[in-house]
Amino acid sequence: MTWEKMLRPHLSALEPYQPIVPLEVLAKEAGKTVAEVIKLDGNENPYGHSPRVNRAMAEYPFFHIYPDPDQRQLRQALEGYVGLGAEHIVVGAGSDEIIDLLLRLFLEPGDQVINLTPTFGMYPFSTHICGGEVVEVPRDEAFEIDLEEMRRKVRPRVKAVFVASPNNPSGNLATQEQVLGLLEMGLLVVVDEAYYEFAGETAIPLVKEHPNLVVLRTFSKWAGLAGLRVGYAMCHPGLVEHIMRIKPPYNLNVAAQVAALESLKDLEYLQARVRDIVEERERLYRLLQGLDSLHPFPSRANFILCSLKGWDAREAYLRLRGEGIFLRYFSNPRMSHCLRISVGKPEQSDAALAALNQAEKELAGRHK
Ligand SMILES: Cc1ncc(COP(=O)(O)O)c(C=O)c1O
């Protein structure tokens, strides 16, 4: 077959991103209905979107018209929410799209991107798609960024570093000193605040003074719109223009725009759900501390990372999966003793805890 020979070599050998499994597939596998599945593997919002979104969608009359390529309405509506002018804002089909657009703009083949591992898998995935190389700078035992090692790794071909804050999967924040330290290195610094609403700390005030800073946000988590794909970047207006120029013109679809605009009109409701999730996170953390052979890491996001001592995380993951309870398991060696639990509704946490308790008794006991 000739088409295979024509594939771009760096893409034909690409390691695929490991996305989460769809709800219907999980339900079928566990022999449950979709409503019975306890899905705590995707850091999604267990309360879903604002009820006003349904109404706005039902009443919207212009789904047959292409969306505004300049995203004027949503960028303007975001001004009040983020405290920056629309000229600093650009919207993507999820922050995933913005990550890809940024790398397309900055990477020549062979350029490098620093990845502060363990962290969100889309950074290395998009780097490889854009022909770049990933340079790993592992975080320390407490998942803090190692600035000294960062400085040692900065070479002329290093173009960018991604800093998730709170970090996925560890849940800890980057400090302002760390972000400033990275900005001084002269790279493109992308602070990914996908979980900002659960943490309340932001690098946005630094955007105006630092043209090499990009802050990413999303409607996927706090606003429960993961399925509609709305993320946005905040950065220097010149960089916004470049992103605008290379993005697909209609990347923000009309349904997504309607839903995001309506969410911004229903902040009181959505912020109350965020408070519920934060409260549940703290309760779940205390309960997880009660397990003998499991260590939960403190989290500022809507998930909690746990390391298992003396029992196999994969075995525990598979056992819960068989019961229709889905947690996140990581196959890479550094994280293979860990599970990440998204914060769900209290009854979902209780079911996950009961199953973990049982699994701990049976699996950890074996090694004693
Ligand atoms: C750190 C981080 N950034 C970005 C995303 C993706 O956001 P979006 O749904 O807007 O593409 C996630 C999703 O899990 C994430 O954990």
mmCIF file of C-alpha atoms and ligand atoms in Angstrom:
data_model
loop_
_atom_site.group_PDB
_atom_site.id
_atom_site.type_symbol
_atom_site.label_atom_id
_atom_site.label_comp_id
_atom_site.label_asym_id
_atom_site.label_seq_id
_atom_site.Cartn_x
_atom_site.Cartn_y
_atom_site.Cartn_z
ATOM 1 C CA MET A 1 0.000 0.000 0.000
ATOM 2 C CA THR A 2 1.485 3.315 -1.023
ATOM 3 C CA TRP A 3 -0.351 5.502 1.485
ATOM 4 C CA GLU A 4 1.567 3.925 4.347
ATOM 5 C CA LYS A 5 4.881 4.933 2.801
ATOM 6 C CA MET A 6 3.573 8.457 2.414
ATOM 7 C CA LEU A 7 2.676 8.956 6.082
ATOM 8 C CA ARG A 8 4.813 11.472 7.917
ATOM 9 C CA PRO A 9 7.242 9.244 9.850
ATOM 10 C CA HIS A 10 6.909 11.076 13.186
ATOM 11 C CA LEU A 11 3.129 10.618 13.060
ATOM 12 C CA SER A 12 2.974 7.020 11.887
ATOM 13 C CA ALA A 13 4.916 5.960 14.995
ATOM 14 C CA LEU A 14 2.965 8.234 17.356
ATOM 15 C CA GLU A 15 1.971 6.820 20.709
ATOM 16 C CA PRO A 16 -1.787 7.437 21.033
ATOM 17 C CA TYR A 17 -3.250 9.525 23.841
ATOM 18 C CA GLN A 18 -5.110 7.344 26.337
ATOM 19 C CA PRO A 19 -8.530 8.917 26.519
ATOM 20 C CA ILE A 20 -11.164 7.900 29.020
ATOM 21 C CA VAL A 21 -13.682 5.226 28.066
ATOM 22 C CA PRO A 22 -17.233 6.442 27.190
ATOM 23 C CA LEU A 23 -19.951 6.046 29.800
ATOM 24 C CA GLU A 24 -22.064 3.617 27.736
ATOM 25 C CA VAL A 25 -19.067 1.339 27.153
ATOM 26 C CA LEU A 26 -18.200 1.349 30.866
ATOM 27 C CA ALA A 27 -21.801 0.546 31.780
ATOM 28 C CA LYS A 28 -22.007 -2.350 29.326
ATOM 29 C CA GLU A 29 -18.728 -3.782 30.548
ATOM 30 C CA ALA A 30 -19.821 -3.691 34.209
ATOM 31 C CA GLY A 31 -23.314 -5.011 33.392
ATOM 32 C CA LYS A 32 -24.883 -1.832 34.805
ATOM 33 C CA THR A 33 -27.080 0.941 33.481
ATOM 34 C CA VAL A 34 -25.451 4.278 32.685
ATOM 35 C CA ALA A 35 -27.130 5.734 35.785
ATOM 36 C CA GLU A 36 -25.616 3.055 38.012
ATOM 37 C CA VAL A 37 -22.028 3.545 36.861
ATOM 38 C CA ILE A 38 -19.827 5.484 39.286
ATOM 39 C CA LYS A 39 -17.518 7.369 36.985
ATOM 40 C CA LEU A 40 -14.702 8.951 38.961
ATOM 41 C CA ASP A 41 -11.964 8.734 36.317
ATOM 42 C CA GLY A 42 -12.352 11.899 34.219
ATOM 43 C CA ASN A 43 -12.439 14.813 36.676
ATOM 44 C CA GLU A 44 -15.850 15.689 35.284
ATOM 45 C CA ASN A 45 -18.477 17.636 37.192
ATOM 46 C CA PRO A 46 -20.890 15.186 38.898
ATOM 47 C CA TYR A 47 -23.630 17.857 38.988
ATOM 48 C CA GLY A 48 -23.449 18.475 35.254
ATOM 49 C CA HIS A 49 -24.142 21.821 33.591
ATOM 50 C CA SER A 50 -26.401 24.680 34.642
ATOM 51 C CA PRO A 51 -30.092 23.844 34.026
ATOM 52 C CA ARG A 52 -30.333 27.169 32.190
ATOM 53 C CA VAL A 53 -28.144 25.707 29.431
ATOM 54 C CA ASN A 54 -30.925 23.296 28.377
ATOM 55 C CA ARG A 55 -33.411 26.120 28.101
ATOM 56 C CA ALA A 56 -31.036 28.352 26.136
ATOM 57 C CA MET A 57 -30.222 25.519 23.722
ATOM 58 C CA ALA A 58 -33.892 24.682 23.187
ATOM 59 C CA GLU A 59 -34.718 28.296 22.392
ATOM 60 C CA TYR A 60 -31.702 29.138 20.200
ATOM 61 C CA PRO A 61 -32.913 29.799 16.633
ATOM 62 C CA PHE A 62 -29.669 29.931 14.590
ATOM 63 C CA PHE A 63 -28.000 26.530 14.625
ATOM 64 C CA HIS A 64 -28.096 26.645 10.823
ATOM 65 C CA ILE A 65 -25.757 29.666 10.721
ATOM 66 C CA TYR A 66 -21.951 29.308 11.043
ATOM 67 C CA PRO A 67 -20.461 30.648 14.243
ATOM 68 C CA ASP A 68 -18.547 33.942 14.559
ATOM 69 C CA PRO A 69 -14.884 33.195 13.740
ATOM 70 C CA ASP A 70 -13.876 36.077 16.024
ATOM 71 C CA GLN A 71 -15.871 34.668 18.958
ATOM 72 C CA ARG A 72 -16.902 38.219 19.875
ATOM 73 C CA GLN A 73 -19.797 37.454 22.226
ATOM 74 C CA LEU A 74 -18.022 34.901 24.374
ATOM 75 C CA ARG A 75 -14.740 36.806 24.518
ATOM 76 C CA GLN A 76 -16.652 39.882 25.656
ATOM 77 C CA ALA A 77 -18.667 37.944 28.202
ATOM 78 C CA LEU A 78 -15.432 36.490 29.589
ATOM 79 C CA GLU A 79 -13.991 39.967 30.213
ATOM 80 C CA GLY A 80 -15.939 40.379 33.436
ATOM 81 C CA TYR A 81 -15.259 36.820 34.570
ATOM 82 C CA VAL A 82 -11.466 36.902 34.166
ATOM 83 C CA GLY A 83 -10.721 40.627 34.570
ATOM 84 C CA LEU A 84 -8.918 41.042 31.238
ATOM 85 C CA GLY A 85 -10.046 42.711 28.006
ATOM 86 C CA ALA A 86 -11.312 40.606 25.068
ATOM 87 C CA GLU A 87 -8.099 41.405 23.168
ATOM 88 C CA HIS A 88 -6.276 39.156 25.650
ATOM 89 C CA ILE A 89 -8.675 36.216 25.176
ATOM 90 C CA VAL A 90 -9.049 33.475 22.544
ATOM 91 C CA VAL A 91 -11.406 30.502 22.738
ATOM 92 C CA GLY A 92 -10.752 26.930 21.619
ATOM 93 C CA ALA A 93 -12.654 23.653 21.272
ATOM 94 C CA GLY A 94 -11.525 22.783 24.783
ATOM 95 C CA SER A 95 -8.185 23.890 26.161
ATOM 96 C CA ASP A 96 -6.846 20.815 24.338
ATOM 97 C CA GLU A 97 -7.218 22.723 21.072
ATOM 98 C CA ILE A 98 -5.373 25.742 22.430
ATOM 99 C CA ILE A 99 -2.479 23.527 23.562
ATOM 100 C CA ASP A 100 -2.243 22.211 19.997
ATOM 101 C CA LEU A 101 -2.515 25.676 18.403
ATOM 102 C CA LEU A 102 0.216 27.089 20.638
ATOM 103 C CA LEU A 103 2.590 24.273 19.760
ATOM 104 C CA ARG A 104 1.809 24.634 16.054
ATOM 105 C CA LEU A 105 2.716 28.304 16.323
ATOM 106 C CA PHE A 106 5.983 27.860 18.179
ATOM 107 C CA LEU A 107 7.542 24.510 17.260
ATOM 108 C CA GLU A 108 9.863 23.826 14.352
ATOM 109 C CA PRO A 109 10.591 20.108 13.877
ATOM 110 C CA GLY A 110 13.081 19.063 16.558
ATOM 111 C CA ASP A 111 12.248 21.929 18.932
ATOM 112 C CA GLN A 112 11.745 20.926 22.534
ATOM 113 C CA VAL A 113 9.037 21.326 25.151
ATOM 114 C CA ILE A 114 9.612 20.776 28.847
ATOM 115 C CA ASN A 115 7.157 18.480 30.568
ATOM 116 C CA LEU A 116 7.017 18.655 34.369
ATOM 117 C CA THR A 117 6.124 15.011 35.012
ATOM 118 C CA PRO A 118 3.839 13.573 36.162
ATOM 119 C CA THR A 119 1.350 15.881 34.491
ATOM 120 C CA PHE A 120 -1.431 16.139 31.894
ATOM 121 C CA GLY A 121 -0.898 13.798 28.938
ATOM 122 C CA MET A 122 -1.950 16.217 26.198
ATOM 123 C CA TYR A 123 1.277 18.255 26.494
ATOM 124 C CA PRO A 124 3.606 15.482 25.238
ATOM 125 C CA PHE A 125 0.930 14.186 22.843
ATOM 126 C CA SER A 126 0.511 17.534 21.052
ATOM 127 C CA THR A 127 4.266 18.198 21.174
ATOM 128 C CA HIS A 128 4.907 14.962 19.270
ATOM 129 C CA ILE A 129 2.164 15.691 16.734
ATOM 130 C CA CYS A 130 3.782 19.055 16.025
ATOM 131 C CA GLY A 131 7.148 17.387 15.408
ATOM 132 C CA GLY A 132 8.647 18.485 18.704
ATOM 133 C CA GLU A 133 10.600 16.573 21.337
ATOM 134 C CA VAL A 134 9.680 16.262 24.986
ATOM 135 C CA VAL A 135 12.257 16.965 27.688
ATOM 136 C CA GLU A 136 11.158 15.594 31.033
ATOM 137 C CA VAL A 137 11.859 17.440 34.254
ATOM 138 C CA PRO A 138 10.384 15.210 36.963
ATOM 139 C CA ARG A 139 8.654 16.837 39.917
ATOM 140 C CA ASP A 140 9.965 15.934 43.391
ATOM 141 C CA GLU A 141 8.399 13.507 45.900
ATOM 142 C CA ALA A 142 5.732 16.077 46.831
ATOM 143 C CA PHE A 143 5.171 16.845 43.124
ATOM 144 C CA GLU A 144 6.811 20.275 43.441
ATOM 145 C CA ILE A 145 8.543 21.753 40.396
ATOM 146 C CA ASP A 146 12.346 21.433 40.393
ATOM 147 C CA LEU A 147 13.393 24.900 39.185
ATOM 148 C CA GLU A 148 17.127 24.105 39.406
ATOM 149 C CA GLU A 149 16.746 21.110 37.119
ATOM 150 C CA MET A 150 14.566 23.247 34.825
ATOM 151 C CA ARG A 151 17.355 25.793 34.498
ATOM 152 C CA ARG A 152 19.832 23.029 33.640
ATOM 153 C CA LYS A 153 17.523 21.718 30.906
ATOM 154 C CA VAL A 154 16.897 25.063 29.165
ATOM 155 C CA ARG A 155 18.758 25.043 25.822
ATOM 156 C CA PRO A 156 18.245 27.095 22.640
ATOM 157 C CA ARG A 157 15.848 24.505 21.184
ATOM 158 C CA VAL A 158 13.613 24.517 24.275
ATOM 159 C CA LYS A 159 10.627 26.695 23.370
ATOM 160 C CA ALA A 160 7.944 26.110 25.966
ATOM 161 C CA VAL A 161 6.998 24.670 29.325
ATOM 162 C CA PHE A 162 3.508 23.659 30.478
ATOM 163 C CA VAL A 163 2.604 24.094 34.145
ATOM 164 C CA ALA A 164 -0.736 22.692 35.215
ATOM 165 C CA SER A 165 -1.831 24.512 38.376
ATOM 166 C CA PRO A 166 -3.440 22.689 40.139
ATOM 167 C CA ASN A 167 -1.467 19.889 38.535
ATOM 168 C CA ASN A 168 -3.211 16.848 37.122
ATOM 169 C CA PRO A 169 -2.813 14.196 38.598
ATOM 170 C CA SER A 170 -1.172 15.438 41.819
ATOM 171 C CA GLY A 171 -3.593 18.265 42.710
ATOM 172 C CA ASN A 172 -0.977 20.749 43.982
ATOM 173 C CA LEU A 173 -0.585 24.371 42.877
ATOM 174 C CA ALA A 174 2.440 26.064 41.350
ATOM 175 C CA THR A 175 3.456 29.042 43.503
ATOM 176 C CA GLN A 176 3.732 32.550 42.061
ATOM 177 C CA GLU A 177 7.504 32.413 42.730
ATOM 178 C CA GLN A 178 7.761 29.245 40.663
ATOM 179 C CA VAL A 179 5.793 30.778 37.787
ATOM 180 C CA LEU A 180 7.950 33.922 37.926
ATOM 181 C CA GLY A 181 11.080 31.747 38.007
ATOM 182 C CA LEU A 182 9.917 29.978 34.841
ATOM 183 C CA LEU A 183 8.987 33.241 33.123
ATOM 184 C CA GLU A 184 12.521 34.550 33.726
ATOM 185 C CA MET A 185 13.898 31.651 31.685
ATOM 186 C CA GLY A 186 12.551 33.341 28.546
ATOM 187 C CA LEU A 187 10.406 30.411 27.353
ATOM 188 C CA LEU A 188 6.745 30.386 26.485
ATOM 189 C CA VAL A 189 5.216 29.534 29.878
ATOM 190 C CA VAL A 190 1.735 28.018 29.678
ATOM 191 C CA VAL A 191 0.007 27.959 33.069
ATOM 192 C CA ASP A 192 -2.911 25.566 32.689
ATOM 193 C CA GLU A 193 -5.639 26.514 35.163
ATOM 194 C CA ALA A 194 -8.209 23.902 34.111
ATOM 195 C CA TYR A 195 -9.052 23.388 37.808
ATOM 196 C CA TYR A 196 -8.796 27.059 38.882
ATOM 197 C CA GLU A 197 -12.365 27.318 40.161
ATOM 198 C CA PHE A 198 -11.692 24.611 42.781
ATOM 199 C CA ALA A 199 -8.471 26.302 43.943
ATOM 200 C CA GLY A 200 -9.033 30.055 43.655
ATOM 201 C CA GLU A 201 -5.432 30.980 42.795
ATOM 202 C CA THR A 202 -4.480 32.368 39.422
ATOM 203 C CA ALA A 203 -1.589 33.717 37.360
ATOM 204 C CA ILE A 204 -3.903 36.064 35.412
ATOM 205 C CA PRO A 205 -2.551 39.246 37.081
ATOM 206 C CA LEU A 206 0.846 38.406 35.529
ATOM 207 C CA VAL A 207 -0.482 38.267 31.945
ATOM 208 C CA LYS A 208 -0.220 42.006 31.220
ATOM 209 C CA GLU A 209 3.416 42.290 32.355
ATOM 210 C CA HIS A 210 4.668 39.031 30.838
ATOM 211 C CA PRO A 211 4.245 38.631 27.063
ATOM 212 C CA ASN A 212 5.643 35.086 27.281
ATOM 213 C CA LEU A 213 2.861 33.938 29.639
ATOM 214 C CA VAL A 214 -0.277 32.102 28.513
ATOM 215 C CA VAL A 215 -2.965 31.148 31.044
ATOM 216 C CA LEU A 216 -5.400 28.396 30.018
ATOM 217 C CA ARG A 217 -8.875 27.871 31.426
ATOM 218 C CA THR A 218 -11.809 25.650 30.525
ATOM 219 C CA PHE A 219 -15.573 25.290 30.978
ATOM 220 C CA SER A 220 -15.150 21.497 31.185
ATOM 221 C CA LYS A 221 -14.755 21.182 34.943
ATOM 222 C CA TRP A 222 -16.466 23.922 36.998
ATOM 223 C CA ALA A 223 -19.239 24.577 34.459
ATOM 224 C CA GLY A 224 -19.826 20.901 33.605
ATOM 225 C CA LEU A 225 -19.424 21.413 29.840
ATOM 226 C CA ALA A 226 -16.692 18.821 29.107
ATOM 227 C CA GLY A 227 -18.843 17.299 26.355
ATOM 228 C CA LEU A 228 -19.283 20.609 24.528
ATOM 229 C CA ARG A 229 -15.566 21.579 24.396
ATOM 230 C CA VAL A 230 -14.960 25.169 25.461
ATOM 231 C CA GLY A 231 -11.541 26.256 26.677
ATOM 232 C CA TYR A 232 -9.732 29.562 26.383
ATOM 233 C CA ALA A 233 -6.325 31.176 26.576
ATOM 234 C CA MET A 234 -5.356 34.526 28.031
ATOM 235 C CA CYS A 235 -2.164 36.146 26.829
ATOM 236 C CA HIS A 236 -0.581 39.113 25.033
ATOM 237 C CA PRO A 237 -2.952 40.566 22.370
ATOM 238 C CA GLY A 238 -0.294 40.012 19.688
ATOM 239 C CA LEU A 239 -0.211 36.315 20.481
ATOM 240 C CA VAL A 240 -4.024 36.216 20.505
ATOM 241 C CA GLU A 241 -3.928 37.528 16.925
ATOM 242 C CA HIS A 242 -1.516 34.826 15.831
ATOM 243 C CA ILE A 243 -3.654 32.113 17.395
ATOM 244 C CA MET A 244 -6.739 33.608 15.709
ATOM 245 C CA ARG A 245 -4.960 33.493 12.366
ATOM 246 C CA ILE A 246 -4.113 29.788 12.467
ATOM 247 C CA LYS A 247 -7.153 28.370 14.256
ATOM 248 C CA PRO A 248 -9.934 26.703 12.246
ATOM 249 C CA PRO A 249 -12.341 29.605 11.663
ATOM 250 C CA TYR A 250 -15.377 27.951 13.254
ATOM 251 C CA ASN A 251 -13.618 26.143 16.099
ATOM 252 C CA LEU A 252 -16.066 27.387 18.748
ATOM 253 C CA ASN A 253 -19.334 25.784 17.657
ATOM 254 C CA VAL A 254 -22.628 27.550 18.192
ATOM 255 C CA ALA A 255 -23.998 25.068 20.756
ATOM 256 C CA ALA A 256 -20.815 25.391 22.805
ATOM 257 C CA GLN A 257 -21.018 29.178 22.620
ATOM 258 C CA VAL A 258 -24.660 29.242 23.731
ATOM 259 C CA ALA A 259 -23.845 26.953 26.659
ATOM 260 C CA ALA A 260 -20.770 28.907 27.767
ATOM 261 C CA LEU A 261 -22.600 32.265 27.585
ATOM 262 C CA GLU A 262 -25.488 30.864 29.602
ATOM 263 C CA SER A 263 -23.100 29.392 32.200
ATOM 264 C CA LEU A 264 -21.575 32.825 32.729
ATOM 265 C CA LYS A 265 -25.103 34.126 33.433
ATOM 266 C CA ASP A 266 -25.649 31.438 36.067
ATOM 267 C CA LEU A 267 -22.516 31.864 38.152
ATOM 268 C CA GLU A 268 -24.338 31.730 41.452
ATOM 269 C CA TYR A 269 -25.676 28.236 40.750
ATOM 270 C CA LEU A 270 -22.425 26.910 39.301
ATOM 271 C CA GLN A 271 -20.276 28.381 42.050
ATOM 272 C CA ALA A 272 -22.519 26.753 44.659
ATOM 273 C CA ARG A 273 -21.857 23.368 42.964
ATOM 274 C CA VAL A 274 -18.114 24.138 43.000
ATOM 275 C CA ARG A 275 -18.396 24.738 46.757
ATOM 276 C CA ASP A 276 -20.205 21.389 47.127
ATOM 277 C CA ILE A 277 -17.365 19.674 45.275
ATOM 278 C CA VAL A 278 -14.663 21.374 47.361
ATOM 279 C CA GLU A 279 -16.475 20.397 50.560
ATOM 280 C CA GLU A 280 -16.779 16.821 49.336
ATOM 281 C CA ARG A 281 -13.095 16.811 48.366
ATOM 282 C CA GLU A 282 -12.151 17.630 51.956
ATOM 283 C CA ARG A 283 -14.506 14.967 53.348
ATOM 284 C CA LEU A 284 -13.202 12.348 50.916
ATOM 285 C CA TYR A 285 -9.610 13.269 51.787
ATOM 286 C CA ARG A 286 -10.254 12.725 55.510
ATOM 287 C CA LEU A 287 -11.947 9.386 54.829
ATOM 288 C CA LEU A 288 -9.117 8.229 52.562
ATOM 289 C CA GLN A 289 -6.668 9.046 55.357
ATOM 290 C CA GLY A 290 -8.497 6.374 57.364
ATOM 291 C CA LEU A 291 -7.258 3.573 55.090
ATOM 292 C CA ASP A 292 -4.089 1.926 56.450
ATOM 293 C CA SER A 293 -2.320 1.131 53.210
ATOM 294 C CA LEU A 294 -3.255 4.157 51.145
ATOM 295 C CA HIS A 295 -1.846 7.676 51.195
ATOM 296 C CA PRO A 296 -3.957 10.517 49.751
ATOM 297 C CA PHE A 297 -2.112 13.630 48.547
ATOM 298 C CA PRO A 298 -3.682 16.975 49.505
ATOM 299 C CA SER A 299 -5.495 18.448 46.504
ATOM 300 C CA ARG A 300 -6.722 21.869 45.377
ATOM 301 C CA ALA A 301 -8.569 20.401 42.377
ATOM 302 C CA ASN A 302 -11.627 18.147 41.945
ATOM 303 C CA PHE A 303 -9.694 14.888 42.324
ATOM 304 C CA ILE A 304 -7.408 13.223 44.848
ATOM 305 C CA LEU A 305 -4.306 11.229 44.002
ATOM 306 C CA CYS A 306 -3.638 8.235 46.254
ATOM 307 C CA SER A 307 -0.566 6.042 46.510
ATOM 308 C CA LEU A 308 -1.084 2.432 47.554
ATOM 309 C CA LYS A 309 1.358 0.673 49.868
ATOM 310 C CA GLY A 310 1.625 -3.114 49.696
ATOM 311 C CA TRP A 311 -1.212 -3.711 47.235
ATOM 312 C CA ASP A 312 -1.334 -3.538 43.511
ATOM 313 C CA ALA A 313 -2.999 -0.413 42.098
ATOM 314 C CA ARG A 314 -3.867 -2.111 38.812
ATOM 315 C CA GLU A 315 -5.489 -5.011 40.606
ATOM 316 C CA ALA A 316 -7.472 -2.612 42.797
ATOM 317 C CA TYR A 317 -8.473 -0.576 39.735
ATOM 318 C CA LEU A 318 -9.676 -3.675 37.852
ATOM 319 C CA ARG A 319 -11.571 -4.985 40.851
ATOM 320 C CA LEU A 320 -13.480 -1.701 41.293
ATOM 321 C CA ARG A 321 -14.030 -1.516 37.542
ATOM 322 C CA GLY A 322 -15.734 -4.908 37.710
ATOM 323 C CA GLU A 323 -18.121 -3.410 40.251
ATOM 324 C CA GLY A 324 -18.930 -0.449 38.016
ATOM 325 C CA ILE A 325 -16.681 2.013 39.897
ATOM 326 C CA PHE A 326 -14.166 3.670 37.624
ATOM 327 C CA LEU A 327 -11.035 5.361 38.989
ATOM 328 C CA ARG A 328 -7.976 6.504 37.012
ATOM 329 C CA TYR A 329 -5.038 4.112 36.856
ATOM 330 C CA PHE A 330 -1.652 5.119 35.397
ATOM 331 C CA SER A 331 0.510 2.555 33.682
ATOM 332 C CA ASN A 332 3.728 4.616 33.648
ATOM 333 C CA PRO A 333 6.306 3.295 36.145
ATOM 334 C CA ARG A 334 6.451 6.348 38.432
ATOM 335 C CA MET A 335 2.677 6.379 38.952
ATOM 336 C CA SER A 336 1.833 2.679 38.689
ATOM 337 C CA HIS A 337 1.261 2.408 42.469
ATOM 338 C CA CYS A 338 -1.265 5.275 42.350
ATOM 339 C CA LEU A 339 -4.964 5.750 41.705
ATOM 340 C CA ARG A 340 -6.671 9.069 41.071
ATOM 341 C CA ILE A 341 -10.228 9.538 42.330
ATOM 342 C CA SER A 342 -12.365 12.338 40.927
ATOM 343 C CA VAL A 343 -14.570 14.040 43.495
ATOM 344 C CA GLY A 344 -18.135 12.964 42.817
ATOM 345 C CA LYS A 345 -21.353 13.283 44.798
ATOM 346 C CA PRO A 346 -21.077 12.142 48.442
ATOM 347 C CA GLU A 347 -22.854 8.842 47.726
ATOM 348 C CA GLN A 348 -20.417 8.119 44.889
ATOM 349 C CA SER A 349 -17.431 8.750 47.186
ATOM 350 C CA ASP A 350 -19.005 6.479 49.801
ATOM 351 C CA ALA A 351 -19.415 3.650 47.283
ATOM 352 C CA ALA A 352 -15.829 4.068 46.052
ATOM 353 C CA LEU A 353 -14.522 4.119 49.626
ATOM 354 C CA ALA A 354 -16.442 1.010 50.624
ATOM 355 C CA ALA A 355 -15.068 -0.818 47.567
ATOM 356 C CA LEU A 356 -11.531 0.418 48.250
ATOM 357 C CA ASN A 357 -11.779 -0.635 51.890
ATOM 358 C CA GLN A 358 -12.832 -4.124 50.839
ATOM 359 C CA ALA A 359 -10.114 -4.306 48.176
ATOM 360 C CA GLU A 360 -7.503 -3.150 50.688
ATOM 361 C CA LYS A 361 -8.524 -5.876 53.149
ATOM 362 C CA GLU A 362 -8.223 -8.581 50.535
ATOM 363 C CA LEU A 363 -5.306 -7.355 48.436
ATOM 364 C CA ALA A 364 -3.076 -5.668 51.031
ATOM 365 C CA GLY A 365 -3.619 -8.605 53.407
ATOM 366 C CA ARG A 366 -1.972 -10.923 50.900
ATOM 367 C CA HIS A 367 1.409 -9.241 51.297
ATOM 368 C CA LYS A 368 1.447 -9.163 55.127
HETATM 369 C C1 LIG B 1 -4.591 20.032 33.327
HETATM 370 C C2 LIG B 1 -5.652 19.878 32.298
HETATM 371 N N1 LIG B 1 -5.705 20.757 31.283
HETATM 372 C C3 LIG B 1 -6.636 20.674 30.337
HETATM 373 C C4 LIG B 1 -7.591 19.664 30.367
HETATM 374 C C5 LIG B 1 -8.560 19.541 29.232
HETATM 375 O O1 LIG B 1 -9.444 20.564 29.222
HETATM 376 P P1 LIG B 1 -10.504 20.709 28.038
HETATM 377 O O2 LIG B 1 -11.636 19.801 28.346
HETATM 378 O O3 LIG B 1 -10.861 22.155 28.074
HETATM 379 O O4 LIG B 1 -9.811 20.341 26.753
HETATM 380 C C6 LIG B 1 -7.584 18.744 31.392
HETATM 381 C C7 LIG B 1 -8.583 17.655 31.398
HETATM 382 O O5 LIG B 1 -8.562 16.719 32.103
HETATM 383 C C8 LIG B 1 -6.581 18.837 32.372
HETATM 384 O O6 LIG B 1 -6.508 17.954 33.370
#
